[in-house]
Coordinates of C-alpha atoms in Angstrom, one line a residue:
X1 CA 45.8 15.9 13.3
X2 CA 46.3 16.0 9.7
X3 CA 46.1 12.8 7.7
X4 CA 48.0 12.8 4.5
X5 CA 46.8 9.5 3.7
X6 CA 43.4 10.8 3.7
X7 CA 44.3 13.8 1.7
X8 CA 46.1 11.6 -0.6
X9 CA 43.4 9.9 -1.8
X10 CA 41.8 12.9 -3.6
X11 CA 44.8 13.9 -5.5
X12 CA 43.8 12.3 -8.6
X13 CA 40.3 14.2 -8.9
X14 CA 41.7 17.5 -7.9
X15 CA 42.0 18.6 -11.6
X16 CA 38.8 17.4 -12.5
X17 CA 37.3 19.3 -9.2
X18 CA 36.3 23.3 -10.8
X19 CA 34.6 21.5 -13.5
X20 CA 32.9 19.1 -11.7
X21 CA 31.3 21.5 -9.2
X22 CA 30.0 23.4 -11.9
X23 CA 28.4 20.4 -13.5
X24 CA 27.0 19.6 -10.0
X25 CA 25.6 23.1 -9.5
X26 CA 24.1 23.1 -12.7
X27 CA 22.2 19.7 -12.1
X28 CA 21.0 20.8 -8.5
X29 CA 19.3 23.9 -10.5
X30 CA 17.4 21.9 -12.9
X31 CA 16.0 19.1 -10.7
X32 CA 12.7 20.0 -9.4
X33 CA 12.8 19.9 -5.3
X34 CA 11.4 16.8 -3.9
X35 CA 10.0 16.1 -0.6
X36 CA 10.1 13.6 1.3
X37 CA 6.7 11.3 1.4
X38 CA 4.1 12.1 4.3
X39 CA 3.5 8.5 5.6
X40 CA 5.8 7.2 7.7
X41 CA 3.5 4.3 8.5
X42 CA 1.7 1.8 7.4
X43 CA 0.0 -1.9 7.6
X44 CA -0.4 -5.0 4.8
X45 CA -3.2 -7.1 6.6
X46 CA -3.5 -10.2 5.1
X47 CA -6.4 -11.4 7.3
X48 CA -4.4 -12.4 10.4
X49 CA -3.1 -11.3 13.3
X50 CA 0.6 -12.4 13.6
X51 CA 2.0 -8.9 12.9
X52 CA 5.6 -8.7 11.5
X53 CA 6.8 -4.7 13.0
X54 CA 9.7 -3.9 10.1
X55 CA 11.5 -0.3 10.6
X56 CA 13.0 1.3 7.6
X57 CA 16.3 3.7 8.3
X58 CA 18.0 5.7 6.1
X59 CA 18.4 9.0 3.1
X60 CA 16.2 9.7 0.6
X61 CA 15.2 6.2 -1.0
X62 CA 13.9 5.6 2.3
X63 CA 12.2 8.3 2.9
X64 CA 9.8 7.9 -0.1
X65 CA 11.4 10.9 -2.2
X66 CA 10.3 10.2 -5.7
X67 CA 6.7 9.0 -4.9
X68 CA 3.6 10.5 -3.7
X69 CA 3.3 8.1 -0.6
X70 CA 6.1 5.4 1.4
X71 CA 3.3 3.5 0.5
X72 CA 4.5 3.4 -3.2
X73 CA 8.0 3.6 -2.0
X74 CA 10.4 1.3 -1.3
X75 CA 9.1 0.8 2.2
X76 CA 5.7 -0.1 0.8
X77 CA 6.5 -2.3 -2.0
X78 CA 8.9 -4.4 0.2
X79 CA 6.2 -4.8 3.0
X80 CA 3.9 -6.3 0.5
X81 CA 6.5 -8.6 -1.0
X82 CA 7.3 -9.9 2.6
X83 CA 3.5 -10.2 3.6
X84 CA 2.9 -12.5 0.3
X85 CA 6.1 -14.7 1.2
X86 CA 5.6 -14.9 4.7
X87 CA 1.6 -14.9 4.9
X88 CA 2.0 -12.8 7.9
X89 CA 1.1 -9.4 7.9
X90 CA 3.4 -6.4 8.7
X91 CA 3.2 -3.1 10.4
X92 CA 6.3 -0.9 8.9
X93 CA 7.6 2.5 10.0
X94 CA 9.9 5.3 8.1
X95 CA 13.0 6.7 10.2
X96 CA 14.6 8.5 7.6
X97 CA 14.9 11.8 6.0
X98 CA 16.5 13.1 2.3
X99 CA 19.7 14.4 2.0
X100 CA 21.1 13.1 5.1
X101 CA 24.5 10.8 5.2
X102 CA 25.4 8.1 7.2
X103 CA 26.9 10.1 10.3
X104 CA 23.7 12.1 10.2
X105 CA 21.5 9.2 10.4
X106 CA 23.2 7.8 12.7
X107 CA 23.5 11.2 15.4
X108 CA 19.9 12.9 14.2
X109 CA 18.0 9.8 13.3
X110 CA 18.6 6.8 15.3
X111 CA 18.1 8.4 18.8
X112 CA 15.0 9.5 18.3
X113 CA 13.6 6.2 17.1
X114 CA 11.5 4.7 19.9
X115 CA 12.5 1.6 21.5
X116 CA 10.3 -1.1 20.3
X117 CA 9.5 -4.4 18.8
X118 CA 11.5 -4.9 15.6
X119 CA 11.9 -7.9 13.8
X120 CA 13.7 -6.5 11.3
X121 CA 15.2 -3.4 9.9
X122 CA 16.4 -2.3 6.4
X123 CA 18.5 0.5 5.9
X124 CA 19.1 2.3 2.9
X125 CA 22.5 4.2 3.0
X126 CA 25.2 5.3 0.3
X127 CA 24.1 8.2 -1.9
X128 CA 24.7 10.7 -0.1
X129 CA 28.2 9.8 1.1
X130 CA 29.4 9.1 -2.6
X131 CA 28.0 13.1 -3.4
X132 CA 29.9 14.4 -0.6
X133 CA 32.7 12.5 -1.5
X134 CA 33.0 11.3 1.6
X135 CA 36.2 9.3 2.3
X136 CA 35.7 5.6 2.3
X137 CA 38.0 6.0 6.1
X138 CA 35.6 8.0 7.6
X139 CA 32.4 6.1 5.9
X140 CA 33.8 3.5 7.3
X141 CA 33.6 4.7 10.9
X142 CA 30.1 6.2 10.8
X143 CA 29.0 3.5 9.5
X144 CA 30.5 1.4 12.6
X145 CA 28.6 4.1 14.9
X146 CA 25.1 3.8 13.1
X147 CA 25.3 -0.1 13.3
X148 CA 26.8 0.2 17.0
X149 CA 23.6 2.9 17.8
X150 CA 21.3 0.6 16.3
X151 CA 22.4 -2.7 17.9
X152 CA 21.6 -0.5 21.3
X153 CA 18.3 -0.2 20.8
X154 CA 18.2 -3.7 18.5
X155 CA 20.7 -5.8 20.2
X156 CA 18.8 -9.4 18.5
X157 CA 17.2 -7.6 15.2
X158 CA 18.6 -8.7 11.9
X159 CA 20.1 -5.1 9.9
X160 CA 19.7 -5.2 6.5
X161 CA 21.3 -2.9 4.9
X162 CA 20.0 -2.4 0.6
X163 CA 21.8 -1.7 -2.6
X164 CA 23.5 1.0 -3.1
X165 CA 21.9 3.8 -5.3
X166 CA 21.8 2.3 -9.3
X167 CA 24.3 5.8 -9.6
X168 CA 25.4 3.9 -13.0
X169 CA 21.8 4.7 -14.6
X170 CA 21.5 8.5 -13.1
X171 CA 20.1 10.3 -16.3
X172 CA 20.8 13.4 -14.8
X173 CA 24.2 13.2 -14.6
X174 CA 26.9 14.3 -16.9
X175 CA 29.1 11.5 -18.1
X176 CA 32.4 12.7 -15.9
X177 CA 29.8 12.8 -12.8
X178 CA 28.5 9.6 -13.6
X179 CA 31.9 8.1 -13.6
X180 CA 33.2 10.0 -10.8
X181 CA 30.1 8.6 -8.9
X182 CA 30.2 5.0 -9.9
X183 CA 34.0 4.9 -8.6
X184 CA 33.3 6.6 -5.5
X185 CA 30.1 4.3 -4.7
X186 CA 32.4 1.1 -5.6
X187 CA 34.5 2.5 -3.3
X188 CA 32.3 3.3 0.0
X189 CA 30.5 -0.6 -0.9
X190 CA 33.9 -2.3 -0.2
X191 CA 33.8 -0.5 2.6
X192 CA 30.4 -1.5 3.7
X193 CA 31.2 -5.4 2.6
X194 CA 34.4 -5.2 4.9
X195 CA 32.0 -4.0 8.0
X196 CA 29.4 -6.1 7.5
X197 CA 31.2 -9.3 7.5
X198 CA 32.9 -8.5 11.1
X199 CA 29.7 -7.9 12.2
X200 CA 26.4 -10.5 13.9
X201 CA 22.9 -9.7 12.3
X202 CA 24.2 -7.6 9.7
X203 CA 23.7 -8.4 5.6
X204 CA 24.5 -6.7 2.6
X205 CA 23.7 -7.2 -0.8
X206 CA 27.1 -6.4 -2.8
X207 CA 25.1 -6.1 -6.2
X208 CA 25.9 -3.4 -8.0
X209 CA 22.2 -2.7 -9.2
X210 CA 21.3 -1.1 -12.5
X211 CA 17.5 -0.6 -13.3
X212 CA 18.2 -0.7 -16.9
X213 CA 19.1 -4.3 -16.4
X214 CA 16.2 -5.7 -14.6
X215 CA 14.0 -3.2 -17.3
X216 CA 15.5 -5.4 -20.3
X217 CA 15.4 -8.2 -17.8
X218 CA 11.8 -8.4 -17.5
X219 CA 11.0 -6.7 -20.9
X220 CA 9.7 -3.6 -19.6
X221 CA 8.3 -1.3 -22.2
X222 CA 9.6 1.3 -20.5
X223 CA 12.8 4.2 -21.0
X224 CA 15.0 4.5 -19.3
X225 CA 14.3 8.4 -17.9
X226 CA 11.1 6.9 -17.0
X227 CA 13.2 4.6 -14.1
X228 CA 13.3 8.1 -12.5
X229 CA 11.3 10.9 -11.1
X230 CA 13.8 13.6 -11.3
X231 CA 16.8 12.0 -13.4
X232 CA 18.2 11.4 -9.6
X233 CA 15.4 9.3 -7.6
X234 CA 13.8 6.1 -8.4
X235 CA 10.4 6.3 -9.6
X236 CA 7.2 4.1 -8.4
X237 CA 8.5 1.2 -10.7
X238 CA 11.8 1.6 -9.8
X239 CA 11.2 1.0 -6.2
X240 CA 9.4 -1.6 -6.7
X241 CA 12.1 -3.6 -9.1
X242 CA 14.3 -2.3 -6.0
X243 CA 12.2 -4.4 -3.5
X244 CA 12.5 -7.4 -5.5
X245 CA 16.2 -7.4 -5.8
X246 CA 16.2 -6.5 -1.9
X247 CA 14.0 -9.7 -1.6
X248 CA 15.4 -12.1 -3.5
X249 CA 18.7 -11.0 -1.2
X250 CA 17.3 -12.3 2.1
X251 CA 15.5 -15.0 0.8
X252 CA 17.2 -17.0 -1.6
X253 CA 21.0 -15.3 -0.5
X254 CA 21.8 -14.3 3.0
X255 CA 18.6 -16.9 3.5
X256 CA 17.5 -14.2 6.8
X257 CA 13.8 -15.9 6.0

């Protein structure tokens, strides 16, 4: 059936729309391809044997693209962080795969996770919608299918969901992307804000990260192209800032821990 109302909301970029494609297609030519990382498991021991099992869901900042292992990724470097804090060590997993969006991840991705013992799962979800330009209506509803396919398999494990992608510091972009992008994000996280408040064992961090921030923040010798790998995709440092934003989140926020 044809929803004008859905229609209706891209009007105001239709004008913009030729030019923007070209941009796109431009970028997509000059980024180098990236893959996702190999390991999609891993253990921090820290010398006893209370084992934390943490799964990690989600597109490509999951999935390690960016870094040579998950190890250095996101997954990794927020495994470690929750080791030190807990004193317990953790056996994580990767469920996730680049370029994929939320409906995909939650169709492709979430039934072929194994059931098993999770205490908790992050999810990293987002960038890939606001590229698509997916509407924030039908984000909306795929993202009440991944969490209602999770909670199946997880019914009692707390679902935290990260950041959206820092889309504001994307050196690869052009500057009418970048502000396309940042609107469009802003857009699908009210979205995600509205569904995870209806919902039990659900968090989300509403911070609008920006790795050039936290870079001045903590007087990082660093610039800021060197954030990312491919002007797109955090680098080694980057996901590691990332995990200590995520961190500070669910232990000092939503207080999970």
């Amino acid at each position: 059936m044809f929803n004008f109302q859905k229609i209706k909301y891209y009007f105001p970029i239709i004008p913009s729309l030729p030019g923007l494609y070209l941009e796109s297609k431009n970028i997509r030519k000059i980024l180098p391809e990236m893959k996702n990382a190999p390991d999609l498991e891993g253990e921090i021991f820290i010398g006893n044997k209370d084992f934390l099992n943490v799964l990690f869901i989600g597109e490509s900042t999951i999935s390690g693209v960016g870094v040579r292992t998950n190890s250095e990724g996101f997954s990794g470097a927020l495994s470690k962080i929750l080791a030190e804090k807990l004193q317990k060590s953790i056996k994580w997993k990767v469920f996730a795969k680049s370029g994929f969006n939320v409906k995909k991840i939650a169709t492709e991705i979430v039934p072929k996770i194994p059931k098993q013992k999770a205490d908790f799962i992050f999810i990293g979800i987002g960038g890939n919608d606001a590229f698509e330009l997916t509407h924030p209506e039908t984000f909306q509803e795929n993202l009440k299918n991944l969490i209602k396919n999770l909670k199946e398999k997880f019914p009692k494990t707390p679902l935290v969901f990260i950041n959206f992608p820092a889309v504001e510091d994307f050196p690869a972009l052009t500057p009418k992307l970048k502000k396309l992008m940042i609107t469009w994000v802003k857009s699908l996280q009210e979205r995600m804000i509205e569904v995870a408040s209806r919902e039990n064992h659900v968090y989300f961090d509403p911070e609008i990260i920006t790795f050039s921030s936290w870079k001045d923040k903590l007087n990082l010798d660093l610039e800021l192209e060197e954030l990312f790998s491919d002007g797109i995709h955090p680098s080694k440092i980057s996901y590691q800032l990332w995990a200590e934003i995520v961190s500070r989140f669910i232990f000092e926020k939503a207080k999970i821990l």
